[in-house]
PDB file of C-alpha atoms in Angstrom:
ATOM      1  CA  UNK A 688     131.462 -60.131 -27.522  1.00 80.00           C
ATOM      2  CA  UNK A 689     130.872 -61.446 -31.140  1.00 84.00           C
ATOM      3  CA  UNK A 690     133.009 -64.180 -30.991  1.00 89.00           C
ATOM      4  CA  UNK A 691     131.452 -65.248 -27.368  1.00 93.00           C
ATOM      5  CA  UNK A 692     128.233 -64.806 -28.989  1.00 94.00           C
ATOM      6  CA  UNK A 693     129.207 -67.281 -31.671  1.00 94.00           C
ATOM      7  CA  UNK A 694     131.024 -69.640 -29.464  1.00 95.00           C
ATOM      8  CA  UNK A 695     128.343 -70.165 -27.448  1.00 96.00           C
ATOM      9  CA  UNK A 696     125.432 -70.300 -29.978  1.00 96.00           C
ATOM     10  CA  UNK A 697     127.917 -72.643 -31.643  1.00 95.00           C
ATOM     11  CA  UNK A 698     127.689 -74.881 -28.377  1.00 95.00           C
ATOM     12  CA  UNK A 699     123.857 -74.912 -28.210  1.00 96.00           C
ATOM     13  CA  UNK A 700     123.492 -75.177 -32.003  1.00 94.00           C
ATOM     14  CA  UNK A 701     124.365 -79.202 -32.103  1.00 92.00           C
ATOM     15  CA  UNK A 702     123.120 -81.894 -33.919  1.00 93.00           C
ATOM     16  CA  UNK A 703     120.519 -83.527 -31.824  1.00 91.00           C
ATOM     17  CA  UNK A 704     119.058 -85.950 -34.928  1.00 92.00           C
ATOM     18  CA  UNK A 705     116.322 -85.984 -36.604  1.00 93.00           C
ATOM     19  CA  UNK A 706     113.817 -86.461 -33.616  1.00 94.00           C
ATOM     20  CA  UNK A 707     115.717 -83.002 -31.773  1.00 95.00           C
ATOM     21  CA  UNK A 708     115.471 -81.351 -34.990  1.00 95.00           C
ATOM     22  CA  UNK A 709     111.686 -81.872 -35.362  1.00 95.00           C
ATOM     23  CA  UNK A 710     110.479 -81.499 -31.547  1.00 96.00           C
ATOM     24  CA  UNK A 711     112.230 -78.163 -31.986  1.00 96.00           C
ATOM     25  CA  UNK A 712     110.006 -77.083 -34.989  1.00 96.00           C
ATOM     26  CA  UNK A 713     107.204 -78.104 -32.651  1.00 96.00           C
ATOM     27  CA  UNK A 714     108.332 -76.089 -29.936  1.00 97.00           C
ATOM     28  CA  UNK A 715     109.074 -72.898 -32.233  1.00 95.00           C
ATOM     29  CA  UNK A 716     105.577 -73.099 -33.883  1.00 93.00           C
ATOM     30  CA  UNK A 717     102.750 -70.386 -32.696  1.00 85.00           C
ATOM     31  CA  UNK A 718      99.994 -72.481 -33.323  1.00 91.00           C
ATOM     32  CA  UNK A 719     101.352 -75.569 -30.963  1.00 94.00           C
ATOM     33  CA  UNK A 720     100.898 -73.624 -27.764  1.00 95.00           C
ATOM     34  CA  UNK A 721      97.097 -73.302 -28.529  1.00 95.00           C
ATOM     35  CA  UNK A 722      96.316 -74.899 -25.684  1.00 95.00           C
ATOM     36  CA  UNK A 723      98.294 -73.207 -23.243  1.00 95.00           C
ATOM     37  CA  UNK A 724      96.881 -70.171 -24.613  1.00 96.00           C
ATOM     38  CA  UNK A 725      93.249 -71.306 -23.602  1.00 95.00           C
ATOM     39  CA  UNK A 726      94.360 -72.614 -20.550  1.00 94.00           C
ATOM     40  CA  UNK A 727      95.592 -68.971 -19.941  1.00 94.00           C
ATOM     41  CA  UNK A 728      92.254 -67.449 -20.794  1.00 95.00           C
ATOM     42  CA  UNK A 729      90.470 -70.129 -18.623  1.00 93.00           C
ATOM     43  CA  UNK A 730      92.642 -69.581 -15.179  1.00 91.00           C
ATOM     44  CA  UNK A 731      92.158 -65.695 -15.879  1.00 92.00           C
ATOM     45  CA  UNK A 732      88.425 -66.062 -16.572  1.00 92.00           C
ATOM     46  CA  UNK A 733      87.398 -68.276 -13.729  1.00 90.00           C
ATOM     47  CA  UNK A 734      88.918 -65.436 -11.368  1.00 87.00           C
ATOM     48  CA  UNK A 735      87.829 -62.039 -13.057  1.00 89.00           C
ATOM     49  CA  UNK A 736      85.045 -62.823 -15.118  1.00 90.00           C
ATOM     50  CA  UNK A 737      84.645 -62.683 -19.122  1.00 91.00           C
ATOM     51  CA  UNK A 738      84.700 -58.519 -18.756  1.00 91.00           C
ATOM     52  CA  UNK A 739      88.159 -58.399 -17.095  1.00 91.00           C
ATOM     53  CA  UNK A 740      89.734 -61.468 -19.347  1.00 93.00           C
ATOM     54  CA  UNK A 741      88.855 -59.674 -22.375  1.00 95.00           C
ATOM     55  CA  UNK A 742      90.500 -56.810 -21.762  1.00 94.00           C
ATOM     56  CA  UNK A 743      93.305 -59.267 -20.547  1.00 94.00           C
ATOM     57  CA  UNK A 744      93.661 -60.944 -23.855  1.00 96.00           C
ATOM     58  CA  UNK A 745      93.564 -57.966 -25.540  1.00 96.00           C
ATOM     59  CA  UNK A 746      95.566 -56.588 -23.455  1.00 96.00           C
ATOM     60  CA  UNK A 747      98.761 -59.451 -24.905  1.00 96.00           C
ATOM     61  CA  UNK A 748      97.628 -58.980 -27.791  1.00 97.00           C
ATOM     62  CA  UNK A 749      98.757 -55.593 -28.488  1.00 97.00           C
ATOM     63  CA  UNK A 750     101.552 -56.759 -26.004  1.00 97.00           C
ATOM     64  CA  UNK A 751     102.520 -59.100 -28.904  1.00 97.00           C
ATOM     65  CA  UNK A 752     101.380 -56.777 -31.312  1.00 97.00           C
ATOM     66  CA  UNK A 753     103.806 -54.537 -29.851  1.00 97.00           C
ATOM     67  CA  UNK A 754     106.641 -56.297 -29.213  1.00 97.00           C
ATOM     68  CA  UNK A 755     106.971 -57.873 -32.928  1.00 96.00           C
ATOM     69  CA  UNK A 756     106.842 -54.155 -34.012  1.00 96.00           C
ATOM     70  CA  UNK A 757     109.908 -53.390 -32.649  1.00 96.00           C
ATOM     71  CA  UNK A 758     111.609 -56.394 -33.101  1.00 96.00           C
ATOM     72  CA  UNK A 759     110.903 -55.665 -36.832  1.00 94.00           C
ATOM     73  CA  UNK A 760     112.282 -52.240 -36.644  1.00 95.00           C
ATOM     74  CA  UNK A 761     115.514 -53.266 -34.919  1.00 94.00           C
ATOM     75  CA  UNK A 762     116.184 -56.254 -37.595  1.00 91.00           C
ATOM     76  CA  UNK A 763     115.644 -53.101 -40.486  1.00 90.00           C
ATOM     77  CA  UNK A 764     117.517 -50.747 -38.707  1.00 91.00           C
ATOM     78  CA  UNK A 765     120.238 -52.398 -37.098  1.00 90.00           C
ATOM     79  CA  UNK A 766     120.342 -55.307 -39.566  1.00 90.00           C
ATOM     80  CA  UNK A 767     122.162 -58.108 -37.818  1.00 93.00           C
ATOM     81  CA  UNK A 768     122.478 -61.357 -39.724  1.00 93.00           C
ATOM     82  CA  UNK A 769     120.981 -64.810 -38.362  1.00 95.00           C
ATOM     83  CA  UNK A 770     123.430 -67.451 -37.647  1.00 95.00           C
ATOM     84  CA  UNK A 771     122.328 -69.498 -40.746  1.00 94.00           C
ATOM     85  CA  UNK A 772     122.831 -66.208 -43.502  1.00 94.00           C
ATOM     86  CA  UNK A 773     126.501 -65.227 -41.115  1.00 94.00           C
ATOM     87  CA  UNK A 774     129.241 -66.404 -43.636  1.00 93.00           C
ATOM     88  CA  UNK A 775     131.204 -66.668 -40.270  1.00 92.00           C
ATOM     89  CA  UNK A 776     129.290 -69.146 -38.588  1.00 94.00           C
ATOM     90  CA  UNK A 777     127.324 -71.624 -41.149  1.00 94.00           C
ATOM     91  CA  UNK A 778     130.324 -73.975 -41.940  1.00 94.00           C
ATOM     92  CA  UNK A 779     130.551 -74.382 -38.650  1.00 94.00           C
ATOM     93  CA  UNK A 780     126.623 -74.870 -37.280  1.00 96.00           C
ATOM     94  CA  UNK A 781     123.457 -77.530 -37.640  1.00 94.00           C
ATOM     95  CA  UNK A 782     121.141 -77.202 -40.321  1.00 96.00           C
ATOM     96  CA  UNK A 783     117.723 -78.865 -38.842  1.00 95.00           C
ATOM     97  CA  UNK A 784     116.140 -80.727 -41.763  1.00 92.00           C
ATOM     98  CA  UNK A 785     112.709 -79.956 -42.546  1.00 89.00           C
ATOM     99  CA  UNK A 786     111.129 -82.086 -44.847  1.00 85.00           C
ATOM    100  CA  UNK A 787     114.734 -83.387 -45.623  1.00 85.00           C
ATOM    101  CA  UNK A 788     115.564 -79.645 -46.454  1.00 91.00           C
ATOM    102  CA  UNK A 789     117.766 -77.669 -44.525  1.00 93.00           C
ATOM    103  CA  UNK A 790     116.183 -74.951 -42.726  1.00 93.00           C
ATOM    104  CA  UNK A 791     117.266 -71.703 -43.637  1.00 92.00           C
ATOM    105  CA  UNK A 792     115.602 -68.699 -42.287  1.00 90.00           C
ATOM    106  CA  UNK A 793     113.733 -66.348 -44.930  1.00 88.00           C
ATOM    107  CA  UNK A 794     114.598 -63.191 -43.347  1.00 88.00           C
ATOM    108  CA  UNK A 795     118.350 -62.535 -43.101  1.00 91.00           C
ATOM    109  CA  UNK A 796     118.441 -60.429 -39.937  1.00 93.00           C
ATOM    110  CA  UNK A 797     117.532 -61.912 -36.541  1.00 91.00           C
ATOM    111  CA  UNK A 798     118.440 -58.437 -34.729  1.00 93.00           C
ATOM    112  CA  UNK A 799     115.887 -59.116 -31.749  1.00 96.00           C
ATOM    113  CA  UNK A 800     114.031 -62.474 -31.503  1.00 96.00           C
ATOM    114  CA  UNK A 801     110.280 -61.623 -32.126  1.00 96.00           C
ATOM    115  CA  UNK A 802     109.399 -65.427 -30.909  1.00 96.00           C
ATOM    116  CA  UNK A 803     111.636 -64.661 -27.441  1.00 97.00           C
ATOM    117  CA  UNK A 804     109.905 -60.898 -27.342  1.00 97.00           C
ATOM    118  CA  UNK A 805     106.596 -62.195 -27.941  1.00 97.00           C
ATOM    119  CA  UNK A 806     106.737 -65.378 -25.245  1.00 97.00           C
ATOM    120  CA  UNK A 807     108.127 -63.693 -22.840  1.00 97.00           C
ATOM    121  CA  UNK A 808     105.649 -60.675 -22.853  1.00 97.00           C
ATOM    122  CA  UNK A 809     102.543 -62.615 -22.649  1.00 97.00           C
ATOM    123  CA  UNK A 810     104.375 -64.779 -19.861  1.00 96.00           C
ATOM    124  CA  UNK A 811     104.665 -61.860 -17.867  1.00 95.00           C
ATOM    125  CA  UNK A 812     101.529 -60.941 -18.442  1.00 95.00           C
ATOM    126  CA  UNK A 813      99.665 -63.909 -17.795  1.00 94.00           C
ATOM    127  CA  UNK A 814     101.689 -64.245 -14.769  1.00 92.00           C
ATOM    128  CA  UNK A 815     100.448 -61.111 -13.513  1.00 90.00           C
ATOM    129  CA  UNK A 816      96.854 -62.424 -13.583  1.00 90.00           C
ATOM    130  CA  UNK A 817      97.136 -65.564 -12.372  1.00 87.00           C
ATOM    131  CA  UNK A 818      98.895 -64.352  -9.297  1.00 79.00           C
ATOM    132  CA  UNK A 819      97.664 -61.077  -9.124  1.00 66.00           C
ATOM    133  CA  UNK A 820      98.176 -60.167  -5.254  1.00 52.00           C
ATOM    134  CA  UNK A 821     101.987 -60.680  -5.984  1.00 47.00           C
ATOM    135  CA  UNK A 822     102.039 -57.534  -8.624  1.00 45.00           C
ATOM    136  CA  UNK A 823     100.407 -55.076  -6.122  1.00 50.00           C
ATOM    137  CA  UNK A 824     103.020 -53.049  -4.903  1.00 46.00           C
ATOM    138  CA  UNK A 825     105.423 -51.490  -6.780  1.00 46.00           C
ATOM    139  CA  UNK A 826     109.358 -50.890  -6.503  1.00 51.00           C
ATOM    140  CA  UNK A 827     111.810 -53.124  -4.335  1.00 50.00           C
ATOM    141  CA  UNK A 828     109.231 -54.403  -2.955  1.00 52.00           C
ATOM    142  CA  UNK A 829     107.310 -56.233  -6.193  1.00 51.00           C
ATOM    143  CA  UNK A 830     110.936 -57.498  -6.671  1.00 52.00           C
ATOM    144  CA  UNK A 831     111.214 -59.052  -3.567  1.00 55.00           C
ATOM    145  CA  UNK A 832     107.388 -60.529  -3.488  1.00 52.00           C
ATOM    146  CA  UNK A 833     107.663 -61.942  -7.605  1.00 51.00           C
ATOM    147  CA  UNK A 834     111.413 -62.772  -6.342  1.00 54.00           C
ATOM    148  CA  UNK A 835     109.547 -65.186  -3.171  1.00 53.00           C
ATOM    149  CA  UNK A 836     106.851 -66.601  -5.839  1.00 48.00           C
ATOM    150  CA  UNK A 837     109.885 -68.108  -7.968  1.00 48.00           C
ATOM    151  CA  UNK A 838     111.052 -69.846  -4.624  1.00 44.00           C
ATOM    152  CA  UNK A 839     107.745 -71.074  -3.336  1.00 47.00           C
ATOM    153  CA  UNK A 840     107.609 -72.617  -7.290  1.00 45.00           C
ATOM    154  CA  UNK A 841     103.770 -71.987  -8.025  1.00 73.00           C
ATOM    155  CA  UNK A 842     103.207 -74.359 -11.148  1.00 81.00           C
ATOM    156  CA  UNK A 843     102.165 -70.961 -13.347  1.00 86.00           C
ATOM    157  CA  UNK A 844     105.360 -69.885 -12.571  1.00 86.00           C
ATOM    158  CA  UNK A 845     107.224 -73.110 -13.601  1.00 88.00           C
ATOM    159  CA  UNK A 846     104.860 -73.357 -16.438  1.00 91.00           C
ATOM    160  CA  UNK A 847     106.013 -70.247 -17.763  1.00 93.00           C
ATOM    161  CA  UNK A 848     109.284 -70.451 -17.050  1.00 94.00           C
ATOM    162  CA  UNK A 849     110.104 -73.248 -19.462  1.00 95.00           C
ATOM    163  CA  UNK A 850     107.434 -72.037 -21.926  1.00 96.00           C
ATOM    164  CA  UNK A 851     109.727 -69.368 -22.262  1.00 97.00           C
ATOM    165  CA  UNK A 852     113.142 -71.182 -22.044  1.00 97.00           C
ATOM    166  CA  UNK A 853     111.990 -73.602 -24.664  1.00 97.00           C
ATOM    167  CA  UNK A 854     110.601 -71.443 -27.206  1.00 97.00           C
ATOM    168  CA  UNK A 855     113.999 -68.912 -26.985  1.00 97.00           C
ATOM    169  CA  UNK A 856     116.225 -72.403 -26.920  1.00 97.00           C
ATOM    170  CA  UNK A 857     114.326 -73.539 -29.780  1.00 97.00           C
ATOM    171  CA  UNK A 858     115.521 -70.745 -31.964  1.00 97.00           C
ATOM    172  CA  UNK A 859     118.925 -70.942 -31.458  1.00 97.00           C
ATOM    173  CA  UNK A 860     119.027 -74.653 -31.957  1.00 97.00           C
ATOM    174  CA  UNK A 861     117.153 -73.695 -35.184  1.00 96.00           C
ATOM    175  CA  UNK A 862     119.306 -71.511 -36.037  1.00 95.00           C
ATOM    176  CA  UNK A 863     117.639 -68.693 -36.556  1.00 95.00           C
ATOM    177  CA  UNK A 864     118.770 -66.386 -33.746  1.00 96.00           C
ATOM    178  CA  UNK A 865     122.523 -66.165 -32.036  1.00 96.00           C
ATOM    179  CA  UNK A 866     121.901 -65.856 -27.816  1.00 97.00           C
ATOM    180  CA  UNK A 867     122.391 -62.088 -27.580  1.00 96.00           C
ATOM    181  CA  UNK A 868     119.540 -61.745 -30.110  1.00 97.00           C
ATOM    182  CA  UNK A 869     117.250 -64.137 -27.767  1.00 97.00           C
ATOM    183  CA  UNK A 870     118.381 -62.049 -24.330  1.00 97.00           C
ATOM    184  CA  UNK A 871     117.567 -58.881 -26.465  1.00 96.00           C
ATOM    185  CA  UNK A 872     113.834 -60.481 -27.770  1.00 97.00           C
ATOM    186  CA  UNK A 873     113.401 -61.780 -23.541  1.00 97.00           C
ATOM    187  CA  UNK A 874     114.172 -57.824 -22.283  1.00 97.00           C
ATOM    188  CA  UNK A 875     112.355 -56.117 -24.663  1.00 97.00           C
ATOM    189  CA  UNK A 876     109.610 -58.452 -23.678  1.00 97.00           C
ATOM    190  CA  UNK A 877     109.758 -58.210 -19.722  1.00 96.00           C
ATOM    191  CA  UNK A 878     109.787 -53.719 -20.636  1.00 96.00           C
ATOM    192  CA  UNK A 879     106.385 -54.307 -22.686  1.00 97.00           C
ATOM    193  CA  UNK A 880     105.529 -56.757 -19.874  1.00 95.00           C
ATOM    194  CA  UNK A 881     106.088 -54.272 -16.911  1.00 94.00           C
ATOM    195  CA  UNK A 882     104.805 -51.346 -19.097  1.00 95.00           C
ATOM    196  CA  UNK A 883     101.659 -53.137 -19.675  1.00 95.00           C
ATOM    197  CA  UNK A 884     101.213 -54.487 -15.994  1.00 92.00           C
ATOM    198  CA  UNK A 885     101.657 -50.907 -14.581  1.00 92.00           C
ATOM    199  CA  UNK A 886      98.499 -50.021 -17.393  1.00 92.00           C
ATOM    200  CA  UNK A 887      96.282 -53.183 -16.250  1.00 90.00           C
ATOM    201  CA  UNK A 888      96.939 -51.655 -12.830  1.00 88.00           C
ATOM    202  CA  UNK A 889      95.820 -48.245 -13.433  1.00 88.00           C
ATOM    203  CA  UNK A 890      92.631 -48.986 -14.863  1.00 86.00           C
ATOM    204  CA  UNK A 891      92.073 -51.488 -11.849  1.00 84.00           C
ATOM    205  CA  UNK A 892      91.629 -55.161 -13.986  1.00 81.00           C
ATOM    206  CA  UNK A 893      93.469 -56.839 -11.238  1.00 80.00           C
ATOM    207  CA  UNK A 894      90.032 -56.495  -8.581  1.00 76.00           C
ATOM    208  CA  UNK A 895      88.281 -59.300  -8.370  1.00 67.00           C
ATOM    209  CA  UNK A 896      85.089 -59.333  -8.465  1.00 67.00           C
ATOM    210  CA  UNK A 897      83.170 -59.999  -5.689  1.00 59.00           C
ATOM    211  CA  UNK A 898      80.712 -63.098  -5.432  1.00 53.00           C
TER     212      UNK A 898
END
């Protein structure tokens, strides 16, 4: 499994020039999805009410809170390198230039991608809002119903979709986390996701309020 992991991180991690390298660095920043963020609070707002977003937003944010928590206990405990600190792999890879540096990570261990965690959870989330009436049931049946909403492509749900892809394909291309590391930052951020859907549920922030 290591040496898929590698092969294929090794097949994603390519030089794309100096243009790839620096869209990337966009995509990976926090601060650059600002306005998605806001657009978020807006679409929840004009449908609950201030009352209801807040506890939305603060609701992600101990998602995120959460999620980069764990992700920092993993990368202590378990302690697996990033590709550009693996001896094995950094002959071999792309080192994005940053200010005509190479980019090296700080951190040596990547064990679980906060970024991919972190995305994906307030993804989930916000998707949750935004099309409430599809997170109403529970079991198979959710499955099937957020299953349809992919299908029918709502533009939340594309939105999100390649918020997500981008910011996890950004830090492999970047270096800074092999693909198993992503997939394990995207699961641990659909559990938080689910965990903290099944809470907005109980405590009944997905009624509308009535006009």
């Amino acid at each position: 499994m290591e040496q898929l992991d590698q092969a294929v991180f090794l097949a994603l991690n390519f030089d794309g020039g100096s243009a790839i390298d620096q869209a990337m660095f966009i995509i990976s920043g926090r601060l650059t999805w600002l306005p998605l963020y806001l657009l978020i609070v807006y679409l929840i707002q004009r449908r609950y009410g201030w009352r209801t977003t807040l506890f939305a937003v603060l609701l992600m944010a101990a998602a995120v809170g959460l999620a980069d928590q764990i992700c920092n206990l993993f990368k202590n405990g378990l302690q697996m390198l990033r590709p550009n600190h693996d001896a094995d792999v950094t002959p071999l890879m792309h080192f994005p230039l940053r200010d005509g540096v190479p980019f090296i990570n700080k951190g040596l261990y990547g064990t679980v991608s906060a970024h991919a965690s972190t995305t994906t959870a307030i993804a989930y989330l916000a998707h949750s809002f935004i099309h409430e009436r599809l997170w109403r049931t529970a079991g198979a049946a959710a499955a099937a119903t957020i299953a349809a909403s992919f299908v029918r492509r709502r533009w939340f749900t594309i939105v999100a979709f390649a918020w997500v892809a981008m910011v996890c394909y950004s830090r492999i291309y970047l270096g800074a986390h092999f693909p198993s590391q992503v997939l394990a930052g995207v699961v641990l951020g659909l559990l938080i996701g689910v965990a903290g859907v099944f809470l907005a549920r109980r405590c009944g922030l997905y009624k509308v309020p009535q006009k």
